[in-house]
Short mmCIF file of C-alpha atoms and ligand atoms in Angstrom, two decimals:
data_model
loop_
_atom_site.label_atom_id
_atom_site.label_comp_id
_atom_site.label_asym_id
_atom_site.label_seq_id
_atom_site.Cartn_x
_atom_site.Cartn_y
_atom_site.Cartn_z
CA UNK A 201 -4.28 -19.15 7.39
CA UNK A 202 -7.68 -19.76 7.84
CA UNK A 203 -10.62 -19.51 10.08
CA UNK A 204 -11.36 -23.12 10.59
CA UNK A 205 -8.84 -23.28 13.51
CA UNK A 206 -11.22 -23.21 16.22
CA UNK A 207 -9.58 -24.59 19.21
CA UNK A 208 -9.78 -21.28 21.35
CA UNK A 209 -12.69 -19.36 19.91
CA UNK A 210 -14.85 -22.50 19.80
CA UNK A 211 -17.69 -21.40 17.19
CA UNK A 212 -20.03 -24.22 18.76
CA UNK A 213 -20.54 -21.78 21.82
CA UNK A 214 -21.57 -18.55 19.75
CA UNK A 215 -22.77 -19.71 16.63
CA UNK A 216 -26.29 -17.80 16.18
CA UNK A 217 -26.18 -16.60 19.98
CA UNK A 218 -25.05 -13.47 21.86
CA UNK A 219 -23.36 -13.19 25.18
CA UNK A 220 -25.90 -12.37 28.32
CA UNK A 221 -24.82 -14.57 31.26
CA UNK A 222 -24.43 -17.34 29.05
CA UNK A 223 -24.20 -17.76 25.29
CA UNK A 224 -27.94 -17.55 24.36
CA UNK A 225 -30.27 -16.99 21.32
CA UNK A 226 -31.75 -13.47 20.81
CA UNK A 227 -35.36 -12.36 20.59
CA UNK A 228 -34.23 -10.66 17.26
CA UNK A 229 -32.84 -13.80 15.54
CA UNK A 230 -29.81 -14.39 13.68
CA UNK A 231 -27.48 -12.51 11.27
CA UNK A 232 -25.01 -13.85 8.88
CA UNK A 233 -21.58 -12.33 8.87
CA UNK A 234 -19.97 -11.92 5.76
CA UNK A 235 -16.44 -11.56 4.48
CA UNK A 236 -16.22 -7.98 2.40
CA UNK A 237 -13.55 -9.37 0.27
CA UNK A 238 -15.30 -12.39 -1.39
CA UNK A 239 -19.07 -11.77 -0.06
CA UNK A 240 -18.88 -15.32 1.45
CA UNK A 241 -20.75 -16.16 4.64
CA UNK A 242 -17.97 -16.74 7.49
CA UNK A 243 -20.36 -17.24 10.51
CA UNK A 244 -23.71 -16.20 12.01
CA UNK A 245 -24.42 -14.53 15.36
CA UNK A 246 -27.56 -13.58 17.46
CA UNK A 247 -28.59 -10.24 16.62
CA UNK A 248 -29.76 -7.84 19.29
CA UNK A 249 -32.76 -5.89 19.08
CA UNK A 250 -34.61 -3.50 21.77
CA UNK A 251 -35.65 -6.18 24.15
CA UNK A 252 -32.53 -8.22 23.85
CA UNK A 253 -30.80 -4.96 24.73
CA UNK A 254 -33.23 -4.58 27.83
CA UNK A 255 -32.62 -7.98 28.87
CA UNK A 256 -28.50 -7.59 28.64
CA UNK A 257 -28.75 -4.35 30.82
CA UNK A 258 -30.87 -5.78 33.39
CA UNK A 259 -28.40 -8.77 33.64
CA UNK A 260 -25.35 -6.40 33.85
CA UNK A 261 -26.86 -4.44 36.69
CA UNK A 262 -27.42 -7.28 38.74
CA UNK A 263 -24.02 -8.54 38.10
CA UNK A 264 -22.19 -5.04 38.67
CA UNK A 265 -22.35 -4.50 42.65
CA UNK A 266 -20.81 -7.95 43.29
CA UNK A 267 -18.15 -6.86 40.44
CA UNK A 268 -17.30 -3.47 41.90
CA UNK A 269 -16.85 -5.07 45.41
CA UNK A 270 -14.19 -7.72 44.17
CA UNK A 271 -10.78 -7.04 45.25
CA UNK A 272 -8.94 -4.52 42.85
CA UNK A 273 -6.10 -7.12 42.53
CA UNK A 274 -8.28 -9.59 41.31
CA UNK A 275 -10.10 -7.68 38.92
CA UNK A 276 -6.65 -6.53 37.80
CA UNK A 277 -5.78 -10.32 37.47
CA UNK A 278 -8.70 -11.10 35.33
CA UNK A 279 -7.69 -8.49 33.03
CA UNK A 280 -4.17 -9.40 32.67
CA UNK A 281 -5.40 -13.12 31.80
CA UNK A 282 -7.54 -11.65 29.34
CA UNK A 283 -4.63 -10.01 27.65
CA UNK A 284 -2.67 -13.00 27.94
CA UNK A 285 -5.41 -15.09 26.18
CA UNK A 286 -5.72 -12.78 23.33
CA UNK A 287 -1.98 -12.66 22.65
CA UNK A 288 -1.46 -16.62 23.23
CA UNK A 289 -4.29 -17.06 20.55
CA UNK A 290 -2.88 -14.69 18.02
CA UNK A 291 -2.43 -17.14 15.28
CA UNK A 292 -5.99 -18.34 15.28
CA UNK A 293 -7.71 -15.03 15.83
CA UNK A 294 -5.94 -12.53 13.12
CA UNK A 295 -7.36 -14.76 10.43
CA UNK A 296 -11.02 -13.60 11.57
CA UNK A 297 -9.92 -9.89 11.85
CA UNK A 298 -8.72 -10.02 8.32
CA UNK A 299 -11.94 -12.25 6.99
CA UNK A 300 -14.37 -9.88 8.71
CA UNK A 301 -12.94 -6.38 8.47
CA UNK A 302 -10.78 -6.57 4.95
CA UNK A 303 -7.49 -6.35 6.86
CA UNK A 304 -4.28 -7.05 5.86
CA UNK A 305 -1.99 -9.32 8.08
CA UNK A 306 -0.13 -6.49 9.69
CA UNK A 307 -2.89 -4.30 10.68
CA UNK A 308 -5.01 -7.32 12.17
CA UNK A 309 -1.34 -8.15 13.96
CA UNK A 310 -1.90 -4.23 15.26
CA UNK A 311 -5.37 -5.29 16.66
CA UNK A 312 -4.08 -8.02 18.83
CA UNK A 313 -0.87 -6.32 20.01
CA UNK A 314 -2.50 -2.89 20.61
CA UNK A 315 -5.82 -4.96 22.03
CA UNK A 316 -3.68 -6.47 24.56
CA UNK A 317 -1.85 -3.43 25.70
CA UNK A 318 -5.21 -1.59 26.32
CA UNK A 319 -6.20 -4.39 28.39
CA UNK A 320 -2.88 -4.45 30.38
CA UNK A 321 -3.18 -0.45 30.76
CA UNK A 322 -6.77 -0.84 32.24
CA UNK A 323 -5.21 -3.94 34.64
CA UNK A 324 -3.14 -1.25 36.12
CA UNK A 325 -5.93 1.28 36.65
CA UNK A 326 -7.69 -1.20 38.87
CA UNK A 327 -5.16 -0.72 41.65
CA UNK A 328 -4.76 3.06 41.55
CA UNK A 329 -5.48 5.05 44.55
CA UNK A 330 -9.12 6.24 43.75
CA UNK A 331 -9.97 9.39 45.71
CA UNK A 332 -8.92 12.43 47.89
CA UNK A 333 -9.02 13.47 51.48
CA UNK A 334 -10.64 16.96 51.43
CA UNK A 335 -10.70 19.82 53.68
CA UNK A 336 -13.33 20.30 55.85
CA UNK A 337 -15.31 23.24 57.40
CA UNK A 338 -15.91 21.80 60.37
CA UNK A 339 -15.01 18.89 62.88
CA UNK A 340 -15.40 15.94 60.12
CA UNK A 341 -13.53 13.75 58.05
CA UNK A 342 -14.38 14.37 54.35
CA UNK A 343 -13.08 12.34 51.48
CA UNK A 344 -14.10 12.18 48.12
CA UNK A 345 -13.72 8.76 46.08
CA UNK A 346 -13.82 7.78 42.47
CA UNK A 347 -16.88 5.22 42.02
CA UNK A 348 -18.04 3.22 38.95
CA UNK A 349 -20.94 4.79 36.89
CA UNK A 350 -22.72 1.22 37.10
CA UNK A 351 -23.54 -0.17 33.76
CA UNK A 352 -21.43 1.24 30.88
CA UNK A 353 -22.81 0.92 27.21
CA UNK A 354 -20.21 0.33 24.72
CA UNK A 355 -20.87 0.98 21.02
CA UNK A 356 -18.13 0.46 18.59
CA UNK A 357 -17.52 0.60 14.55
CA UNK A 358 -16.33 -1.79 12.18
CA UNK A 359 -12.89 -0.62 11.27
CA UNK A 360 -10.64 -1.28 14.29
CA UNK A 361 -13.27 -3.41 15.72
CA UNK A 362 -11.38 -5.14 18.32
CA UNK A 363 -8.93 -2.31 19.46
CA UNK A 364 -11.80 0.14 19.68
CA UNK A 365 -14.17 -1.74 21.75
CA UNK A 366 -11.62 -3.10 24.06
CA UNK A 367 -10.08 0.22 24.79
CA UNK A 368 -13.85 1.03 26.23
CA UNK A 369 -14.59 -2.38 27.65
CA UNK A 370 -11.52 -2.93 29.62
CA UNK A 371 -11.21 0.49 31.27
CA UNK A 372 -14.84 0.36 32.32
CA UNK A 373 -14.35 -3.04 34.04
CA UNK A 374 -11.34 -2.24 35.61
CA UNK A 375 -13.05 0.28 37.77
CA UNK A 376 -15.98 -1.92 38.74
CA UNK A 377 -18.67 -1.17 36.14
CA UNK A 378 -20.54 -3.84 34.16
CA UNK A 379 -20.91 -3.37 30.30
CA UNK A 380 -23.15 -3.99 27.74
CA UNK A 381 -21.57 -4.08 24.57
CA UNK A 382 -22.95 -3.36 21.07
CA UNK A 383 -20.77 -4.25 18.18
CA UNK A 384 -21.10 -3.15 14.93
CA UNK A 385 -23.10 -5.60 13.04
CA UNK A 386 -20.49 -6.00 10.10
CA UNK A 387 -17.98 -6.95 12.53
CA UNK A 388 -19.46 -8.68 15.41
CA UNK A 389 -16.66 -11.38 15.81
CA UNK A 390 -13.43 -9.07 16.05
CA UNK A 391 -15.57 -6.35 17.53
CA UNK A 392 -17.56 -8.60 20.09
CA UNK A 393 -17.19 -12.35 20.28
CA UNK A 394 -13.36 -12.81 20.35
CA UNK A 395 -13.47 -10.23 23.47
CA UNK A 396 -16.43 -12.34 25.02
CA UNK A 397 -14.38 -15.42 24.67
CA UNK A 398 -11.17 -13.90 26.16
CA UNK A 399 -13.05 -12.51 29.25
CA UNK A 400 -15.19 -15.71 29.62
CA UNK A 401 -11.80 -17.84 29.70
CA UNK A 402 -10.21 -15.21 32.21
CA UNK A 403 -12.78 -16.02 34.72
CA UNK A 404 -14.87 -12.56 34.38
CA UNK A 405 -17.86 -13.39 36.46
CA UNK A 406 -21.06 -14.19 34.29
CA UNK A 407 -23.44 -11.54 33.71
CA UNK A 408 -20.49 -8.66 33.89
CA UNK A 409 -19.89 -8.29 30.23
CA UNK A 410 -22.97 -8.78 27.89
CA UNK A 411 -22.20 -8.86 24.34
CA UNK A 412 -25.21 -8.05 21.81
CA UNK A 413 -24.41 -7.24 18.07
CA UNK A 414 -26.82 -5.07 16.52
CA UNK A 415 -27.48 -2.06 14.61
CA UNK A 416 -28.61 1.24 15.21
CA UNK A 417 -31.73 0.57 16.96
CA UNK A 418 -29.94 -1.49 19.27
CA UNK A 419 -27.68 1.54 20.17
CA UNK A 420 -30.69 3.66 20.23
CA UNK A 421 -32.13 1.14 22.97
CA UNK A 422 -28.81 1.29 25.01
CA UNK A 423 -29.22 5.09 24.94
CA UNK A 424 -32.63 5.03 26.74
CA UNK A 425 -32.35 2.19 29.10
CA UNK A 426 -32.77 2.89 32.91
CA UNK A 427 -30.00 0.45 33.78
CA UNK A 428 -27.20 1.78 31.78
CA UNK A 429 -25.65 4.83 33.25
CA UNK A 430 -23.05 5.84 30.77
CA UNK A 431 -22.48 5.33 26.80
CA UNK A 432 -19.00 5.24 25.79
CA UNK A 433 -19.66 5.80 21.55
CA UNK A 434 -16.94 5.39 18.89
CA UNK A 435 -18.15 6.11 15.45
CA UNK A 436 -19.22 8.56 13.16
CA UNK A 437 -19.98 12.17 13.47
CA UNK A 438 -23.63 11.48 12.42
CA UNK A 439 -24.16 8.24 14.72
CA UNK A 440 -22.52 10.09 17.69
CA UNK A 441 -25.18 13.50 17.45
CA UNK A 442 -28.10 11.11 17.78
CA UNK A 443 -26.63 8.78 20.68
CA UNK A 444 -25.57 12.47 22.46
CA UNK A 445 -29.28 13.71 21.55
CA UNK A 446 -30.91 10.40 23.02
CA UNK A 447 -28.64 9.68 25.70
CA UNK A 448 -28.56 13.26 27.19
CA UNK A 449 -32.38 13.40 27.03
CA UNK A 450 -32.00 10.38 29.44
CA UNK A 451 -29.50 11.83 31.71
CA UNK A 452 -26.81 9.45 30.97
CA UNK A 453 -22.84 10.61 30.72
CA UNK A 454 -21.92 10.22 27.03
CA UNK A 455 -18.46 10.01 25.57
CA UNK A 456 -18.08 10.41 22.08
CA UNK A 457 -15.26 9.48 19.90
CA UNK A 458 -16.08 10.29 16.40
CA UNK A 459 -14.38 10.97 12.84
CA UNK A 460 -11.60 13.38 11.86
CA UNK A 461 -10.05 15.28 8.60
CA UNK A 462 -6.84 15.28 9.85
CA UNK A 463 -3.95 17.24 8.45
CA UNK A 464 -0.36 16.38 7.72
CA UNK A 465 1.68 19.61 6.97
CA UNK A 466 4.59 19.30 5.18
CA UNK A 467 6.98 22.26 5.53
CA UNK A 468 9.49 23.26 2.79
CA UNK A 469 12.62 21.95 5.04
CA UNK A 470 11.13 18.41 5.17
CA UNK A 471 12.97 15.31 3.60
CA UNK A 472 10.37 14.86 0.83
CA UNK A 473 10.97 10.88 0.59
CA UNK A 474 10.24 10.50 4.25
CA UNK A 475 7.15 12.77 3.93
CA UNK A 476 5.87 10.93 1.02
CA UNK A 477 6.34 7.56 2.93
CA UNK A 478 4.20 9.21 6.00
CA UNK A 479 1.72 10.59 3.64
CA UNK A 480 0.86 7.22 2.04
CA UNK A 481 0.95 5.33 5.56
CA UNK A 482 -1.33 7.96 6.93
CA UNK A 483 -3.48 8.16 3.98
CA UNK A 484 -3.86 4.51 2.93
CA UNK A 485 -3.44 2.10 5.73
CA UNK A 486 -6.56 0.26 6.06
CA UNK A 487 -7.86 1.60 2.65
CA UNK A 488 -8.19 4.98 4.82
CA UNK A 489 -10.65 3.70 6.81
CA UNK A 490 -9.40 5.15 10.29
CA UNK A 491 -10.32 8.09 12.21
CA UNK A 492 -7.05 9.22 12.49
CA UNK A 493 -6.21 8.91 8.71
CA UNK A 494 -4.19 11.55 7.11
CA UNK A 495 -7.34 13.16 5.25
CA UNK A 496 -5.50 16.42 4.23
CA UNK A 497 -1.76 16.34 2.92
CA UNK A 498 -1.12 20.37 3.21
CA UNK A 499 2.42 21.03 1.67
CA UNK A 500 4.40 24.41 1.09
CA UNK A 501 3.85 25.26 -2.25
CA UNK A 502 7.69 25.42 -2.95
CA UNK A 503 7.75 21.62 -2.22
CA UNK A 504 4.26 20.51 -3.46
CA UNK A 505 4.89 19.24 -6.70
CA UNK A 506 8.08 17.18 -5.79
CA UNK A 507 5.96 15.75 -2.93
CA UNK A 508 3.17 15.01 -5.30
CA UNK A 509 5.22 13.28 -7.57
CA UNK A 510 6.88 10.75 -4.89
CA UNK A 511 3.59 10.11 -3.59
CA UNK A 512 1.95 9.37 -6.94
CA UNK A 513 4.65 6.67 -7.48
CA UNK A 514 3.97 5.16 -4.07
CA UNK A 515 0.27 4.99 -4.75
CA UNK A 516 0.69 3.38 -8.30
CA UNK A 517 2.52 0.60 -6.80
CA UNK A 518 0.04 -0.44 -4.25
CA UNK A 519 -1.90 -3.54 -5.10
CA UNK A 520 -5.24 -4.27 -3.80
CA UNK A 521 -6.96 -7.58 -3.39
CA UNK A 522 -8.24 -10.20 -0.88
CA UNK A 523 -5.57 -10.36 2.01
CA UNK A 524 -5.94 -13.78 2.66
CA UNK A 525 -5.22 -15.02 -0.60
CA UNK A 526 -2.53 -12.50 -1.88
CA UNK A 527 0.08 -10.39 -0.44
CA UNK A 528 -1.35 -6.79 -1.05
CA UNK A 529 -1.19 -3.55 0.75
CA UNK A 530 -5.04 -2.61 0.19
CA UNK A 531 -7.62 -4.80 1.16
CA UNK A 532 -11.54 -4.21 0.58
CA UNK A 533 -13.27 -1.32 1.74
CA UNK A 534 -15.89 -2.53 4.05
CA UNK A 535 -19.00 -2.09 1.54
CA UNK A 536 -20.40 -1.30 -1.77
CA UNK A 537 -22.01 1.79 -0.21
CA UNK A 538 -18.72 2.79 0.88
CA UNK A 539 -16.93 2.41 -2.40
CA UNK A 540 -20.22 4.74 -3.88
CA UNK A 541 -19.53 6.91 -1.20
CA UNK A 542 -15.77 7.46 -1.73
CA UNK A 543 -16.10 7.83 -5.54
CA UNK A 544 -18.77 10.43 -5.14
CA UNK A 545 -16.19 12.23 -3.33
CA UNK A 546 -13.43 11.89 -6.07
CA UNK A 547 -15.87 13.11 -8.86
CA UNK A 548 -16.74 15.96 -6.81
CA UNK A 549 -13.30 16.98 -6.48
CA UNK A 550 -12.14 16.34 -10.06
CA UNK A 551 -15.34 18.33 -11.28
CA UNK A 552 -14.30 21.27 -9.16
CA UNK A 553 -10.82 21.43 -10.81
CA UNK A 554 -8.56 18.78 -8.58
CA UNK A 555 -6.13 16.68 -10.58
CA UNK A 556 -6.73 12.87 -10.14
CA UNK A 557 -3.31 11.49 -10.62
CA UNK A 558 -3.66 7.88 -9.46
CA UNK A 559 -6.39 5.78 -8.85
CA UNK A 560 -10.07 7.03 -8.63
CA UNK A 561 -11.19 3.43 -9.82
CA UNK A 562 -12.39 0.57 -8.34
CA UNK A 563 -13.17 -3.05 -9.11
CA UNK A 564 -16.01 -4.45 -6.62
CA UNK A 565 -14.66 -3.12 -3.31
CA UNK A 566 -11.29 -2.98 -4.10
CA UNK A 567 -10.64 0.83 -4.33
CA UNK A 568 -7.34 1.65 -6.03
CA UNK A 569 -4.84 4.08 -3.92
CA UNK A 570 -5.70 7.38 -5.22
CA UNK A 571 -4.08 10.65 -5.40
CA UNK A 572 -5.94 14.01 -5.90
CA UNK A 573 -4.01 17.29 -6.07
CA UNK A 574 -4.92 20.71 -6.14
CA UNK A 575 -7.78 20.10 -3.58
CA UNK A 576 -8.95 23.25 -2.37
CA UNK A 577 -11.75 24.40 0.33
CA UNK A 578 -15.19 24.02 -1.43
CA UNK A 579 -14.42 20.66 -2.51
CA UNK A 580 -15.92 17.75 -0.23
CA UNK A 581 -12.61 15.94 -0.54
CA UNK A 582 -11.03 19.15 1.54
CA UNK A 583 -13.91 19.05 3.97
CA UNK A 584 -15.23 15.70 4.53
CA UNK A 585 -14.01 12.42 6.11
CA UNK A 586 -13.52 10.29 3.17
CA UNK A 587 -13.01 6.86 4.88
CA UNK A 588 -11.55 5.65 1.70
CA UNK A 589 -7.31 5.31 0.25
CA UNK A 590 -7.69 8.98 -0.84
CA UNK A 591 -4.66 11.00 -0.56
CA UNK A 592 -5.91 14.79 -1.05
CA UNK A 593 -2.96 17.10 -1.68
CA UNK A 594 -3.29 21.05 -1.01
CA UNK A 595 -0.53 23.64 -0.88
CA UNK A 596 -0.05 26.82 1.60
CA UNK A 597 2.24 29.55 1.53
CA UNK A 598 2.98 30.81 4.85
CA UNK A 599 2.86 28.44 8.00
CA UNK A 600 0.08 30.58 9.39
CA UNK A 601 -1.99 29.65 6.34
CA UNK A 602 -1.28 25.92 7.14
CA UNK A 603 -2.42 26.51 10.60
CA UNK A 604 -5.65 28.31 9.81
CA UNK A 605 -6.46 25.75 6.96
CA UNK A 606 -6.19 23.14 9.45
CA UNK A 607 -8.15 25.03 12.12
CA UNK A 608 -10.94 25.88 9.78
CA UNK A 609 -11.80 22.30 9.69
CA UNK A 610 -15.38 20.98 11.26
CA UNK A 611 -13.10 18.14 12.88
CA UNK A 612 -10.22 18.39 15.18
CA UNK A 613 -9.11 14.95 15.82
CA UNK A 614 -5.11 14.99 15.06
CA UNK A 615 -2.82 16.32 13.09
CA UNK A 616 1.08 15.83 11.88
CA UNK A 617 3.67 18.54 11.17
CA UNK A 618 7.00 17.55 9.28
CA UNK A 619 9.97 19.55 9.15
CA UNK A 620 13.97 19.40 9.91
CA UNK A 621 13.26 22.32 12.43
CA UNK A 622 11.56 20.69 15.27
CA UNK A 623 11.11 24.11 17.21
CA UNK A 624 9.35 25.45 14.12
CA UNK A 625 7.20 22.43 14.08
CA UNK A 626 6.27 22.62 17.49
CA UNK A 627 5.33 26.05 17.04
CA UNK A 628 2.84 25.30 14.50
CA UNK A 629 1.77 22.49 16.57
CA UNK A 630 1.04 24.69 19.55
CA UNK A 631 -1.54 26.76 17.50
CA UNK A 632 -3.48 23.73 15.95
CA UNK A 633 -6.73 23.58 17.57
CA UNK A 634 -6.78 19.63 17.38
CA UNK A 635 -6.89 17.12 20.47
CA UNK A 636 -3.47 15.00 18.87
CA UNK A 637 -0.51 16.63 17.30
CA UNK A 638 2.46 14.48 16.18
CA UNK A 639 5.70 16.27 15.22
CA UNK A 640 7.62 14.72 12.41
CA UNK A 641 5.06 11.79 12.14
CA UNK A 642 1.86 11.36 10.15
CA UNK A 643 -1.69 11.82 11.79
CA UNK A 644 -2.21 7.60 12.82
CA UNK A 645 -0.99 7.13 16.43
CA UNK A 646 -2.85 5.73 19.04
CA UNK A 647 -2.29 3.54 22.32
CA UNK A 648 -3.38 3.00 25.80
CA UNK A 649 -1.04 5.63 27.48
CA UNK A 650 -2.42 9.05 25.76
CA UNK A 651 -5.87 10.66 26.21
CA UNK A 652 -7.27 10.28 22.76
CA UNK A 653 -9.88 12.66 21.20
CA UNK A 654 -10.42 15.79 19.55
CA UNK A 655 -13.03 18.95 19.61
CA UNK A 656 -16.03 19.91 17.35
CA UNK A 657 -17.25 17.05 15.12
CA UNK A 658 -14.73 14.91 16.31
CA UNK A 659 -16.11 14.28 20.10
CA UNK A 660 -18.01 16.00 22.81
CA UNK A 661 -14.56 17.11 25.01
CA UNK A 662 -14.29 13.47 26.37
CA UNK A 663 -11.11 11.90 25.98
CA UNK A 664 -10.31 7.97 26.02
CA UNK A 665 -6.90 6.32 27.11
CA UNK A 666 -4.25 7.21 29.63
CA UNK A 667 -5.32 9.64 32.39
CA UNK A 668 -8.65 10.15 30.98
CA UNK A 669 -9.94 6.66 31.83
CA UNK A 670 -10.44 7.38 35.15
CA UNK A 671 -12.33 10.54 34.63
CA UNK A 672 -14.35 8.82 32.10
CA UNK A 673 -15.31 5.74 33.57
CA UNK A 674 -15.75 6.59 37.07
CA UNK A 675 -17.43 9.57 39.02
CA UNK A 676 -17.02 11.27 42.34
CA UNK A 677 -18.61 10.36 45.58
CA UNK A 678 -18.38 12.59 48.55
CA UNK A 679 -18.39 11.01 52.05
CA UNK A 680 -18.06 13.19 55.21
CA UNK A 681 -18.01 11.74 58.56
CA UNK A 682 -18.84 13.56 61.84
CA UNK A 683 -17.68 11.59 65.02
CA UNK A 684 -21.04 11.90 66.62
CA UNK A 685 -24.11 13.68 65.53
CA UNK A 686 -24.33 17.57 66.61
CA UNK A 687 -27.91 19.42 66.82
CA UNK A 688 -29.22 22.22 64.33
CA UNK A 689 -30.88 25.29 65.29
CA UNK A 690 -34.01 23.65 65.13
P1 LIG B 242 -21.41 4.65 12.36
O1 LIG B 242 -21.54 6.00 13.51
O2 LIG B 242 -21.91 4.50 11.39
O3 LIG B 242 -21.36 3.28 13.36
C1 LIG B 242 -20.59 3.05 14.57
C2 LIG B 242 -21.32 2.44 15.37
O4 LIG B 242 -22.42 3.04 16.00
C3 LIG B 242 -22.03 1.04 14.98
O5 LIG B 242 -22.06 -0.05 16.23
C4 LIG B 242 -23.35 1.28 14.77
O6 LIG B 242 -24.25 0.22 14.56
C5 LIG B 242 -23.65 2.33 15.71
N1 LIG B 242 -24.62 3.45 15.46
C6 LIG B 242 -25.15 3.94 14.16
N2 LIG B 242 -26.00 4.72 14.49
C7 LIG B 242 -26.34 4.64 15.91
C8 LIG B 242 -27.49 5.49 16.51
N3 LIG B 242 -28.36 6.12 15.83
N4 LIG B 242 -27.47 5.17 17.88
C9 LIG B 242 -26.79 4.40 18.36
N5 LIG B 242 -25.84 3.64 17.59
C10 LIG B 242 -25.67 3.85 16.36
O7 LIG B 242 -19.70 4.65 12.03
P2 LIG B 242 -19.34 4.11 11.07
O8 LIG B 242 -19.27 4.51 9.83
O9 LIG B 242 -19.39 2.44 11.00
O10 LIG B 242 -17.63 4.11 11.27
C11 LIG B 242 -16.71 4.85 10.85
C12 LIG B 242 -16.42 6.14 11.80
O11 LIG B 242 -15.99 6.24 13.10
C13 LIG B 242 -15.79 7.35 11.16
O12 LIG B 242 -16.33 8.63 11.19
C14 LIG B 242 -14.47 7.41 11.84
O13 LIG B 242 -14.02 8.31 11.96
C15 LIG B 242 -15.20 7.02 13.41
N6 LIG B 242 -14.16 6.41 14.17
C16 LIG B 242 -13.69 6.92 15.20
C17 LIG B 242 -12.68 6.64 16.18
C18 LIG B 242 -12.31 7.60 17.11
O14 LIG B 242 -11.76 6.86 18.15
N7 LIG B 242 -12.26 8.75 17.23
C19 LIG B 242 -11.99 5.51 15.73
C20 LIG B 242 -12.85 4.84 14.72
C21 LIG B 242 -13.59 5.20 13.89
#
């Protein structure tokens, strides 16, 4: 499996460039794209600075009105074709995702499969009814219709770069918005170039989608740009807070999909082999670099030791290495800085009395699957999103305590409850102050049909996916029609 198979992606088109109306060079220059597993340079792309963003936003605005007037059936056809192209070119695209983001093969496959599903879902949005006939207080026809915002700025992270970019881009396009997209500079190909290419080949009119890789400066330029009406941001709470501050000041609609510290509550009646498997999947998938990762395993005190033992056995048998040259469970974490950040949180926990039962070590960017037991409030491992392969186990005495430990978190993205008594698990689910709860499953669940997101530091009250898309990516326009104009008192 390699990245030299270039039939579809066609490196010559985009190497050293960004997508404006066409593939062109950027004022800010060129940026190398590196493989986190080996440090090797795998490609280069045009990097965008503020002037490139301004250019992309102006071009997107020029293209948007015609796109909004394109028949919904045609918009749906182009989206469906883009989904087909993603799936048809799966074997060429998967190695790029593995190379660029340190993904193992199954995770890269999920990105292609879910990415296509998000686009197909968006295609159905284009042909939904888009308004209401509303009561009138006089003799007129009054209706309200959902209309696109105009240009939507999409800012996405490195961890699931394809899915987390395309879920915003496709929904925005479906309703007739144009998009300026800024993928994370560490994953501009999976998060940007691949998406640009499928829409280009699917026949999306030039200018409707602009893809400009760049860093925080480019993102902040999007937040102030007068041609951009909405920002759809997926990333950290810190980045999201800055985006909200700047974009809010410039009167833009802001959608924030941020981090999580997600509890998996394991009750005393759970099957412990299954609970251990769920815990391992939730904590270690993609090296724990997932917003919905199981950040805290809360186990009833009567079963916590037995569950811990099973999880340690699993963690001790998880090979880490370059996913393209070995069959591994864990690939590299994204950067040396991230390795240091993980280690600091593990060290803090151990210094404050947590038991390190597996891992806690690394070689280069390969961080070993780690298990910390006796994790308590006051430890960074209890409170902070780690974004590394670290399972943090804490215990509780009563179901009420499990609920309050979950609800006391700064975050509120997802939770899971595992029990053989579904009614009991559901009673707990109802009490959890989070955006998404999975009964008898771990915390990593997503997809195009459900409203995704959560409160507090996980977002700003917006959701993405399913019924939320029309709320987020369109706005109301009220039109009233008198059959003839009538006079007023003066
Ligand atoms: P990050 O906030 O550092 O970066 C995300 C994106 O925001 C990147 O494109 C980055 O260039 C951009 N950015 C950063 N600072 C910015 C600023 N001041 N203005 C404008 N843009 C800015 O996030 P990260 O650490 O790369 O990604 C991991 C984070 O993303 C985690 O916290 C994770 O939980 C979160 N995340 C959330 C979801 C979700 O759907 N809720 C999904 C995946 C990841």
